[in-house]
Coordinates of C-alpha atoms in Angstrom, one line a residue:
M1 CA -32.8 -132.9 -39.9
L2 CA -33.6 -130.5 -37.1
G3 CA -36.0 -127.8 -38.3
S4 CA -37.3 -129.7 -41.3
S5 CA -40.9 -130.8 -41.7
S6 CA -42.0 -134.3 -42.2
Y7 CA -45.0 -133.5 -44.4
S8 CA -45.3 -135.6 -47.6
S9 CA -46.8 -132.8 -49.7
E10 CA -47.1 -129.1 -50.0
E11 CA -50.9 -129.5 -49.6
D12 CA -50.3 -131.1 -46.1
R13 CA -48.1 -128.2 -45.0
D14 CA -50.7 -125.6 -46.1
H15 CA -53.4 -127.6 -44.3
D16 CA -51.5 -127.6 -41.1
R17 CA -50.6 -123.9 -41.1
S18 CA -54.2 -123.1 -41.1
W19 CA -54.9 -125.2 -38.0
P20 CA -55.9 -123.0 -35.1
L21 CA -55.4 -123.9 -31.5
L22 CA -58.8 -125.1 -30.3
D23 CA -58.7 -123.7 -26.8
L24 CA -62.2 -122.2 -27.1
P25 CA -65.4 -123.7 -28.6
P26 CA -66.9 -121.8 -31.6
L27 CA -70.0 -121.2 -29.6
P28 CA -70.5 -120.0 -26.0
Q29 CA -71.0 -123.6 -24.6
Q30 CA -69.2 -125.7 -22.0
P31 CA -65.6 -126.6 -22.9
P32 CA -64.9 -130.1 -24.1
L33 CA -65.3 -133.0 -21.6
R34 CA -61.6 -133.7 -21.4
L35 CA -60.9 -130.1 -20.4
L36 CA -63.6 -130.2 -17.7
D37 CA -62.1 -133.5 -16.5
Y38 CA -58.7 -131.8 -16.1
Q39 CA -60.2 -128.9 -14.3
R40 CA -62.0 -131.3 -11.9
L41 CA -58.7 -133.2 -11.3
L42 CA -57.1 -129.8 -10.6
I43 CA -59.8 -128.7 -8.1
S44 CA -60.0 -132.1 -6.3
S45 CA -56.3 -132.2 -5.7
G46 CA -56.3 -129.0 -3.7
G47 CA -55.4 -127.1 -6.0
N48 CA -43.2 -89.8 -15.7
T49 CA -44.1 -87.7 -13.3
T50 CA -40.6 -87.2 -12.0
S51 CA -41.2 -83.7 -10.9
I52 CA -44.0 -82.5 -8.7
N53 CA -44.7 -78.8 -8.1
T54 CA -43.2 -77.8 -4.7
S55 CA -46.3 -75.8 -3.8
I56 CA -48.5 -78.8 -4.3
T57 CA -46.2 -80.9 -2.1
T58 CA -46.3 -78.3 0.7
A59 CA -50.0 -77.9 0.5
V60 CA -50.6 -81.6 0.8
V61 CA -48.1 -82.2 3.6
T62 CA -50.0 -79.7 5.7
V63 CA -53.4 -81.1 4.8
A64 CA -53.9 -82.5 8.3
S65 CA -54.2 -79.1 9.8
S66 CA -56.1 -77.5 6.9
S67 CA -59.7 -77.6 5.6
V68 CA -58.8 -79.3 2.3
V69 CA -61.6 -81.5 1.0
L70 CA -60.5 -85.0 0.1
S71 CA -62.4 -86.6 -2.8
S72 CA -62.5 -90.1 -4.3
T73 CA -63.7 -88.7 -7.6
P74 CA -60.6 -88.5 -9.8
P75 CA -59.9 -85.0 -11.2
T76 CA -57.6 -84.7 -14.2
L77 CA -55.2 -82.5 -12.3
L78 CA -54.5 -81.6 -8.7
S79 CA -55.6 -78.0 -8.1
T80 CA -54.3 -75.8 -5.3
S81 CA -56.2 -72.7 -6.4
P82 CA -58.5 -71.0 -3.8
Q83 CA -61.5 -71.9 -5.9
S84 CA -60.6 -75.7 -5.9
S85 CA -59.2 -77.5 -2.9
V86 CA -60.3 -81.0 -3.9
I87 CA -57.4 -83.5 -3.8
H88 CA -57.7 -87.0 -5.3
P89 CA -56.0 -89.9 -3.3
R90 CA -53.8 -90.7 -6.3
Q91 CA -52.1 -87.3 -5.9
L92 CA -51.7 -87.9 -2.2
L93 CA -50.0 -91.2 -2.8
V94 CA -47.7 -89.7 -5.4
T95 CA -46.8 -86.9 -3.0
C96 CA -46.1 -89.3 -0.2
A97 CA -43.8 -91.3 -2.5
E98 CA -42.0 -88.1 -3.4
L99 CA -41.5 -87.3 0.3
I100 CA -40.0 -90.7 0.8
S101 CA -37.8 -90.3 -2.2
R102 CA -36.5 -87.0 -0.7
S103 CA -35.9 -88.8 2.7
D104 CA -38.6 -86.6 4.4
Y105 CA -39.9 -89.5 6.4
L106 CA -41.7 -87.6 9.1
S107 CA -43.8 -85.7 6.6
A108 CA -44.4 -88.9 4.6
N109 CA -45.5 -90.6 7.8
R110 CA -48.0 -87.9 8.6
L111 CA -49.4 -87.9 5.1
L112 CA -49.5 -91.7 4.9
S113 CA -51.5 -91.9 8.1
L114 CA -54.0 -89.4 6.7
I115 CA -54.4 -91.4 3.5
S116 CA -54.8 -94.7 5.3
T117 CA -57.5 -93.3 7.5
D118 CA -59.6 -91.5 4.8
F119 CA -59.1 -93.6 1.6
S120 CA -57.8 -97.1 2.4
L121 CA -60.4 -99.9 2.4
Q122 CA -59.8 -103.4 1.3
S123 CA -63.4 -104.1 0.6
G124 CA -64.3 -100.7 -1.0
D125 CA -64.4 -99.7 -4.6
S126 CA -61.4 -100.1 -6.9
T127 CA -59.9 -96.8 -5.9
E128 CA -60.1 -97.5 -2.2
R129 CA -58.7 -101.0 -2.6
L130 CA -55.9 -99.7 -4.7
V131 CA -55.1 -97.1 -2.1
Y132 CA -55.2 -99.8 0.6
Y133 CA -52.5 -101.9 -1.0
F134 CA -50.3 -99.0 -1.9
C135 CA -50.5 -97.7 1.6
K136 CA -49.4 -101.0 2.9
A137 CA -46.5 -101.0 0.6
L138 CA -45.5 -97.4 1.4
R139 CA -45.8 -98.2 5.1
E140 CA -43.4 -101.1 4.8
R141 CA -40.9 -99.0 2.9
L142 CA -41.3 -96.1 5.3
N143 CA -40.9 -98.3 8.4
R144 CA -37.7 -99.8 7.0
H145 CA -36.2 -96.4 6.6
L146 CA -37.3 -95.4 10.1
L147 CA -35.8 -98.6 11.5
S148 CA -32.5 -97.9 9.9
T149 CA -32.3 -94.6 11.9
T150 CA -34.2 -95.8 15.0
T151 CA -32.0 -94.1 17.5
C152 CA -32.2 -90.7 15.8
V153 CA -35.9 -91.0 15.3
I154 CA -36.6 -92.0 18.9
N155 CA -34.6 -89.0 20.1
N156 CA -36.4 -86.7 17.7
P157 CA -39.1 -84.7 19.6
N158 CA -41.1 -84.4 16.4
I159 CA -42.0 -88.1 16.7
I160 CA -43.5 -87.5 20.2
T161 CA -45.7 -84.7 19.0
L162 CA -47.4 -87.0 16.4
L163 CA -50.9 -88.3 17.1
P164 CA -51.0 -92.0 18.0
H165 CA -52.4 -93.1 14.6
Q166 CA -49.6 -91.0 12.9
R167 CA -46.7 -92.5 14.7
P168 CA -44.4 -94.9 12.7
I169 CA -44.9 -98.5 13.5
F170 CA -41.6 -100.1 14.5
P171 CA -40.2 -102.2 17.3
S172 CA -37.2 -101.6 19.6
P173 CA -33.9 -100.8 17.9
Q174 CA -32.6 -104.3 18.7
I175 CA -35.3 -106.1 16.7
I176 CA -35.2 -105.8 13.0
P177 CA -38.0 -108.1 11.7
R178 CA -37.8 -110.0 8.5
R179 CA -40.9 -109.8 6.4
P180 CA -42.6 -113.2 6.4
S181 CA -42.9 -114.8 3.0
R182 CA -46.3 -115.3 1.6
D183 CA -47.5 -118.8 2.1
V184 CA -46.7 -120.7 -1.1
T185 CA -49.9 -122.7 -1.0
T186 CA -52.0 -119.5 -0.8
R187 CA -50.3 -118.0 -3.8
Y188 CA -50.7 -121.1 -5.8
S189 CA -54.4 -121.2 -4.9
S190 CA -54.8 -117.6 -5.8
Y191 CA -53.3 -118.4 -9.2
L192 CA -56.3 -120.6 -10.0
S193 CA -58.6 -117.8 -9.1
L194 CA -56.6 -115.4 -11.1
N195 CA -56.9 -117.7 -14.1
Q196 CA -60.7 -117.7 -13.7
V197 CA -61.6 -114.1 -12.9
T198 CA -59.2 -112.3 -15.3
P199 CA -58.3 -112.9 -18.9
F200 CA -54.6 -112.2 -18.4
I201 CA -53.3 -115.7 -17.8
R202 CA -55.5 -117.4 -20.3
F203 CA -54.6 -114.7 -22.9
T204 CA -50.9 -115.4 -22.3
H205 CA -51.4 -119.2 -22.5
L206 CA -53.6 -119.1 -25.6
T207 CA -51.2 -116.9 -27.6
A208 CA -48.1 -118.8 -26.5
N209 CA -49.7 -122.2 -27.2
Q210 CA -50.6 -121.1 -30.8
A211 CA -47.0 -120.2 -31.4
I212 CA -45.8 -123.5 -30.0
L213 CA -48.4 -125.5 -32.0
E214 CA -47.1 -123.9 -35.3
A215 CA -43.4 -124.2 -34.4
V216 CA -43.5 -127.9 -33.7
E217 CA -45.6 -128.9 -36.7
G218 CA -44.4 -132.2 -38.3
Y219 CA -42.1 -133.3 -35.6
P220 CA -42.6 -136.9 -34.2
S221 CA -41.3 -135.9 -30.8
I222 CA -42.0 -132.6 -28.9
H223 CA -40.3 -131.4 -25.7
I224 CA -41.7 -128.4 -23.8
L225 CA -39.7 -126.7 -21.0
D226 CA -42.0 -124.6 -18.9
M227 CA -39.9 -122.3 -16.6
D228 CA -42.8 -121.6 -14.2
I229 CA -45.4 -124.4 -14.7
M230 CA -47.5 -123.7 -11.6
H231 CA -50.6 -126.0 -11.9
G232 CA -50.0 -126.8 -15.6
V233 CA -53.3 -125.3 -16.7
Q234 CA -51.6 -124.0 -19.9
W235 CA -51.0 -127.4 -21.4
P236 CA -54.2 -129.5 -21.7
P237 CA -55.5 -127.3 -24.6
L238 CA -52.2 -127.7 -26.5
L239 CA -52.1 -131.4 -25.9
Q240 CA -55.7 -131.7 -27.2
A241 CA -54.9 -129.6 -30.3
I242 CA -51.9 -131.7 -31.1
M243 CA -53.9 -134.9 -30.8
E244 CA -56.8 -133.6 -32.9
R245 CA -54.5 -132.2 -35.6
S246 CA -52.7 -135.6 -35.9
S247 CA -56.0 -137.4 -36.0
T248 CA -57.5 -135.1 -38.7
L249 CA -54.4 -135.4 -40.9
G250 CA -54.2 -139.2 -40.4
R251 CA -50.8 -139.2 -38.8
P252 CA -49.5 -140.9 -35.6
S253 CA -49.6 -138.5 -32.6
P254 CA -46.1 -137.3 -31.6
T255 CA -44.6 -138.3 -28.3
I256 CA -44.6 -135.4 -25.9
C257 CA -42.4 -134.5 -22.9
I258 CA -43.1 -131.6 -20.6
T259 CA -40.4 -130.5 -18.2
G260 CA -41.9 -128.3 -15.5
A261 CA -39.8 -126.0 -13.3
S262 CA -40.9 -124.9 -9.8
Y263 CA -39.5 -124.3 -6.4
D264 CA -42.1 -126.8 -4.9
P265 CA -41.4 -130.5 -5.7
N266 CA -44.8 -131.5 -4.2
L267 CA -46.5 -129.1 -6.7
L268 CA -44.5 -130.7 -9.5
D269 CA -45.7 -134.2 -8.4
R270 CA -49.3 -133.2 -8.4
T271 CA -49.1 -131.3 -11.7
G272 CA -47.3 -134.1 -13.4
D273 CA -49.9 -136.7 -12.2
R274 CA -52.7 -134.6 -13.5
L275 CA -51.1 -134.0 -16.9
R276 CA -50.2 -137.7 -17.2
R277 CA -53.8 -138.7 -16.6
F278 CA -55.1 -136.1 -19.0
A279 CA -52.6 -137.2 -21.8
E280 CA -53.6 -140.8 -21.1
S281 CA -57.3 -139.9 -21.7
L282 CA -56.3 -138.5 -25.1
G283 CA -54.2 -141.6 -26.0
L284 CA -51.0 -139.6 -26.2
E285 CA -47.5 -141.0 -25.4
F286 CA -46.5 -138.6 -22.7
E287 CA -43.7 -138.0 -20.2
F288 CA -43.4 -135.4 -17.4
C289 CA -40.0 -134.4 -16.0
H290 CA -39.3 -132.4 -12.8
L291 CA -37.0 -129.4 -12.7
V292 CA -36.8 -128.3 -9.0
L293 CA -35.3 -124.9 -8.5
D294 CA -33.4 -124.0 -5.4
N295 CA -35.3 -121.3 -3.5
S296 CA -32.2 -120.7 -1.3
Q297 CA -30.3 -119.5 -4.3
L298 CA -32.5 -116.6 -5.3
L299 CA -29.5 -114.3 -5.8
D300 CA -27.9 -116.8 -8.1
H301 CA -31.2 -117.8 -9.7
S302 CA -30.0 -117.7 -13.3
E303 CA -27.0 -119.8 -12.5
A304 CA -29.1 -122.5 -10.9
V305 CA -31.5 -122.5 -13.9
T306 CA -28.8 -122.5 -16.6
H307 CA -27.0 -125.3 -14.9
A308 CA -30.3 -127.3 -14.7
L309 CA -30.9 -126.7 -18.4
L310 CA -27.8 -128.7 -19.3
D311 CA -28.1 -131.5 -16.8
H312 CA -29.4 -135.0 -17.6
R313 CA -33.0 -134.0 -17.5
L314 CA -32.6 -132.3 -20.8
R315 CA -29.4 -133.8 -22.3
F316 CA -30.7 -137.3 -22.5
R317 CA -33.2 -136.2 -25.1
F318 CA -30.8 -134.1 -27.3
D319 CA -29.7 -137.2 -29.4
Q320 CA -33.2 -137.3 -30.8
V321 CA -32.7 -135.2 -34.0
E322 CA -36.4 -135.1 -34.8
E323 CA -37.4 -133.7 -31.5
A324 CA -38.7 -130.1 -31.4
L325 CA -37.8 -128.1 -28.2
A326 CA -40.1 -125.3 -27.1
I327 CA -39.2 -123.1 -24.1
N328 CA -42.1 -121.3 -22.4
C329 CA -41.2 -118.2 -20.2
G330 CA -44.6 -117.0 -19.0
D331 CA -44.2 -114.2 -16.4
Y332 CA -40.7 -115.4 -15.7
L333 CA -37.8 -113.6 -17.4
H334 CA -38.3 -110.4 -15.3
C335 CA -37.3 -112.5 -12.2
L336 CA -33.8 -112.8 -13.6
L337 CA -33.2 -109.1 -13.7
R338 CA -31.1 -107.4 -11.1
E339 CA -30.5 -103.7 -10.2
Y340 CA -28.3 -102.1 -12.9
D341 CA -27.4 -105.7 -14.1
T342 CA -28.7 -107.8 -16.9
R343 CA -25.9 -110.4 -16.8
S344 CA -28.0 -113.1 -15.1
L345 CA -30.7 -112.7 -17.7
R346 CA -28.2 -112.7 -20.6
R347 CA -26.5 -115.8 -19.2
F348 CA -29.8 -117.6 -19.1
L349 CA -30.7 -116.5 -22.7
Y350 CA -27.3 -117.6 -23.9
K351 CA -27.8 -121.1 -22.4
V352 CA -31.3 -121.3 -23.9
K353 CA -29.9 -120.3 -27.3
T354 CA -27.4 -123.1 -27.2
L355 CA -30.3 -125.6 -26.9
N356 CA -31.5 -124.5 -30.3
P357 CA -35.2 -124.4 -29.5
R358 CA -37.8 -124.2 -32.2
V359 CA -39.5 -121.4 -30.3
L360 CA -39.1 -119.4 -27.1
T361 CA -42.4 -117.9 -26.0
L362 CA -42.4 -114.8 -23.8
G363 CA -45.3 -113.5 -21.7
E364 CA -44.6 -110.4 -19.5
R365 CA -46.3 -107.4 -18.0
E366 CA -46.4 -104.3 -20.1
A367 CA -45.0 -102.0 -17.4
D368 CA -41.7 -100.4 -16.4
H369 CA -41.3 -101.6 -12.9
N370 CA -37.5 -101.9 -13.2
H371 CA -36.7 -98.2 -13.2
P372 CA -33.9 -97.4 -10.7
L373 CA -35.7 -94.2 -9.6
F374 CA -38.3 -95.0 -6.9
L375 CA -40.7 -92.2 -7.7
R376 CA -40.9 -93.0 -11.4
R377 CA -41.4 -96.7 -10.6
F378 CA -44.1 -95.8 -8.1
V379 CA -46.1 -93.7 -10.6
E380 CA -45.8 -96.5 -13.2
A381 CA -47.0 -99.1 -10.7
L382 CA -49.9 -96.9 -9.6
D383 CA -51.1 -96.5 -13.2
H384 CA -50.6 -100.1 -14.1
Y385 CA -52.3 -101.6 -11.1
G386 CA -55.0 -98.9 -11.2
A387 CA -56.0 -100.2 -14.6
V388 CA -55.9 -103.8 -13.3
F389 CA -58.1 -103.0 -10.4
D390 CA -60.5 -101.0 -12.7
S391 CA -60.8 -104.0 -15.0
L392 CA -61.6 -106.3 -12.0
E393 CA -64.2 -103.8 -10.8
A394 CA -65.9 -103.8 -14.2
T395 CA -66.1 -107.6 -14.7
L396 CA -66.8 -108.9 -11.2
P397 CA -69.5 -108.4 -8.5
P398 CA -68.8 -105.8 -5.8
Q399 CA -68.3 -108.4 -3.1
S400 CA -66.6 -111.1 -5.1
Q401 CA -64.5 -113.2 -2.7
E402 CA -62.4 -114.5 -5.6
R403 CA -61.5 -111.0 -6.6
L404 CA -60.5 -110.1 -3.0
A405 CA -58.4 -113.2 -2.9
V406 CA -56.6 -112.4 -6.1
E407 CA -56.0 -108.8 -5.2
D408 CA -54.7 -109.7 -1.8
S409 CA -52.5 -112.8 -2.6
W410 CA -51.4 -111.8 -6.1
F411 CA -51.6 -108.1 -7.0
G412 CA -51.2 -106.9 -3.5
E413 CA -48.1 -108.9 -3.0
E414 CA -46.7 -107.6 -6.3
I415 CA -47.4 -104.0 -5.2
K416 CA -45.7 -104.6 -1.9
D417 CA -42.6 -105.9 -3.8
V418 CA -42.5 -103.1 -6.5
V419 CA -43.1 -100.3 -4.0
G420 CA -42.0 -101.6 -0.6
E421 CA -38.7 -103.4 -1.5
E422 CA -35.4 -102.2 -2.9
G423 CA -32.2 -103.6 -4.1
E424 CA -31.8 -107.4 -4.3
Q425 CA -35.0 -107.9 -2.3
R426 CA -37.1 -106.6 -5.1
K427 CA -38.1 -109.4 -7.5
Q428 CA -40.9 -107.9 -9.6
R429 CA -38.9 -106.1 -12.3
H430 CA -41.3 -106.0 -15.2
Q431 CA -40.3 -104.3 -18.4
R432 CA -42.1 -103.1 -21.5
F433 CA -41.9 -105.1 -24.7
E434 CA -39.4 -102.7 -26.3
S435 CA -36.9 -103.5 -23.6
W436 CA -37.4 -107.3 -24.0
E437 CA -37.1 -106.9 -27.7
M438 CA -33.7 -105.2 -27.4
V439 CA -32.4 -107.8 -24.9
L440 CA -33.5 -110.8 -27.0
H441 CA -32.2 -109.3 -30.3
S442 CA -28.8 -108.7 -28.6
S443 CA -28.8 -112.3 -27.3
G444 CA -29.1 -113.7 -30.8
F445 CA -32.8 -114.3 -31.0
K446 CA -35.1 -113.2 -33.9
S447 CA -38.8 -112.5 -33.5
L448 CA -41.4 -114.8 -35.1
P449 CA -44.4 -113.3 -36.8
L450 CA -47.7 -113.4 -34.9
S451 CA -50.1 -116.0 -36.1
P452 CA -53.4 -114.6 -37.4
F453 CA -55.2 -117.1 -35.3
S454 CA -53.7 -115.6 -32.1
L455 CA -55.6 -112.4 -32.6
S456 CA -58.9 -114.0 -33.6
Q457 CA -58.7 -116.4 -30.6
A458 CA -57.9 -113.7 -28.2
K459 CA -60.9 -111.8 -29.4
L460 CA -63.0 -114.9 -29.0
L461 CA -61.7 -115.3 -25.4
L462 CA -62.7 -111.8 -24.5
R463 CA -66.1 -112.0 -26.2
L464 CA -67.2 -115.3 -24.6
H465 CA -65.7 -115.0 -21.1
Y466 CA -64.9 -111.4 -20.4
P467 CA -67.5 -109.3 -22.3
S468 CA -66.4 -105.8 -21.3
E469 CA -65.7 -103.0 -23.7
G470 CA -62.7 -102.0 -21.6
Y471 CA -60.4 -104.8 -22.7
Q472 CA -58.5 -104.0 -25.9
L473 CA -56.1 -106.0 -28.1
Q474 CA -53.2 -104.5 -30.1
V475 CA -50.7 -105.9 -32.5
V476 CA -47.2 -104.4 -32.3
K477 CA -44.7 -104.7 -35.2
R478 CA -46.6 -107.8 -36.3
N479 CA -44.8 -110.0 -33.8
C480 CA -46.3 -109.0 -30.4
L481 CA -49.8 -109.1 -29.1
L482 CA -50.8 -106.8 -26.3
L483 CA -53.8 -107.0 -24.0
G484 CA -54.8 -103.8 -22.2
W485 CA -57.5 -102.0 -20.4
K486 CA -58.9 -98.7 -21.7
N487 CA -55.9 -97.8 -23.9
R488 CA -53.3 -98.9 -21.3
P489 CA -51.4 -102.1 -22.3
L490 CA -51.1 -104.6 -19.4
Y491 CA -49.7 -107.8 -20.8
S492 CA -47.6 -108.7 -23.9
V493 CA -46.9 -112.1 -25.6
S494 CA -44.3 -112.7 -28.3
S495 CA -42.4 -115.7 -29.7
W496 CA -38.7 -116.0 -30.6
Q497 CA -36.2 -118.3 -32.3

């Protein structure tokens, strides 16, 4: 019977509930040999400030012709008093965003040129790097607005009076360039670096895996659907924990199927091969299935996904009553959101609900990047990524190439999307846990309590691999675990049924 446990005694059930997910060793030593083997296989395969004082805005817009001192030392407030004329770049960025939101593109262009010249440096400290990526995103948004009114702008004498480095960068009116998409291989490679240099991905994987491990206890067959599998680095620790639990309790190991979703069929091939070899080294009966998403149907993303959920790749297994289905949505559900529209997301959740999974794991950014007002969204993004960049600054060497790669290919691209894009072109629509909680409850899901092992293992992860006092953990409503930096939550993980 679906949902029942196959334990022979109450003692067995109690034993299994206390089994933690062994993703990390008890001592700061090398990970188990099998995990190292999988990593080697992976590497070898190529793998609301909604209102801003008008006097402040005016003072900053005219800063190019004044003697205002620009400082990279962050004050708590922007002061325009005669005694204090120090302006922090954050305030300049917010003011530039406000000018764009008011359609004052010429003033925004002048200010943006000033910020780019004085503060933007990709290889500088965390503030300079943050300014660099936000300037790039603002420039893209500003150029698009200028392109839409090219004829008027070209005939405007104010443009001619700008200094060369202040002029908007755009081609002739006949050429409207499409932004080239980031090379998929580069993004996938940066994912591996992101997994190494930050705790964010490993924290999400560790907490989700613990929820899955406990939800599928006692089932002879386990099916995991990963909606964004990438390189599959989440699953070796779970496979090993399942095998070791069965061995300790003297039970046969369950059969395991992982269905991985991705836009890249070649990536799925490589990921599937690595996971098969790893499962074989453990002696597990394992199957890997492909779920190739159509990248040309981004606007109908949820339709493509929900249709795939019901095709033969999943239906052929539903007749196995004793199979436990777990659906993993790590950094995924926000991609289904649209402007003023949650129907795509709700259709997806409805289809998922009909599959009756034992658990749905959800990992998302703890940020409100889906607000319809650009200025509010900009300030939220500035604070969120500011905390992310500060955490990288505190845990990595100043000239770390891995950090530069992660910031450029991962966080820089996200900033460009959140700030530079609008409408259907904007894909990074992160929401806070409270918003996800409302959506999931209204879609018929109930939250599952957080395992006590999730918190202890997250603490162990930070202590052994990211020993900085800035990282903080917080339990919300006993069903959500947050990872943040200096009192600012950055990532949330929860599980649902």
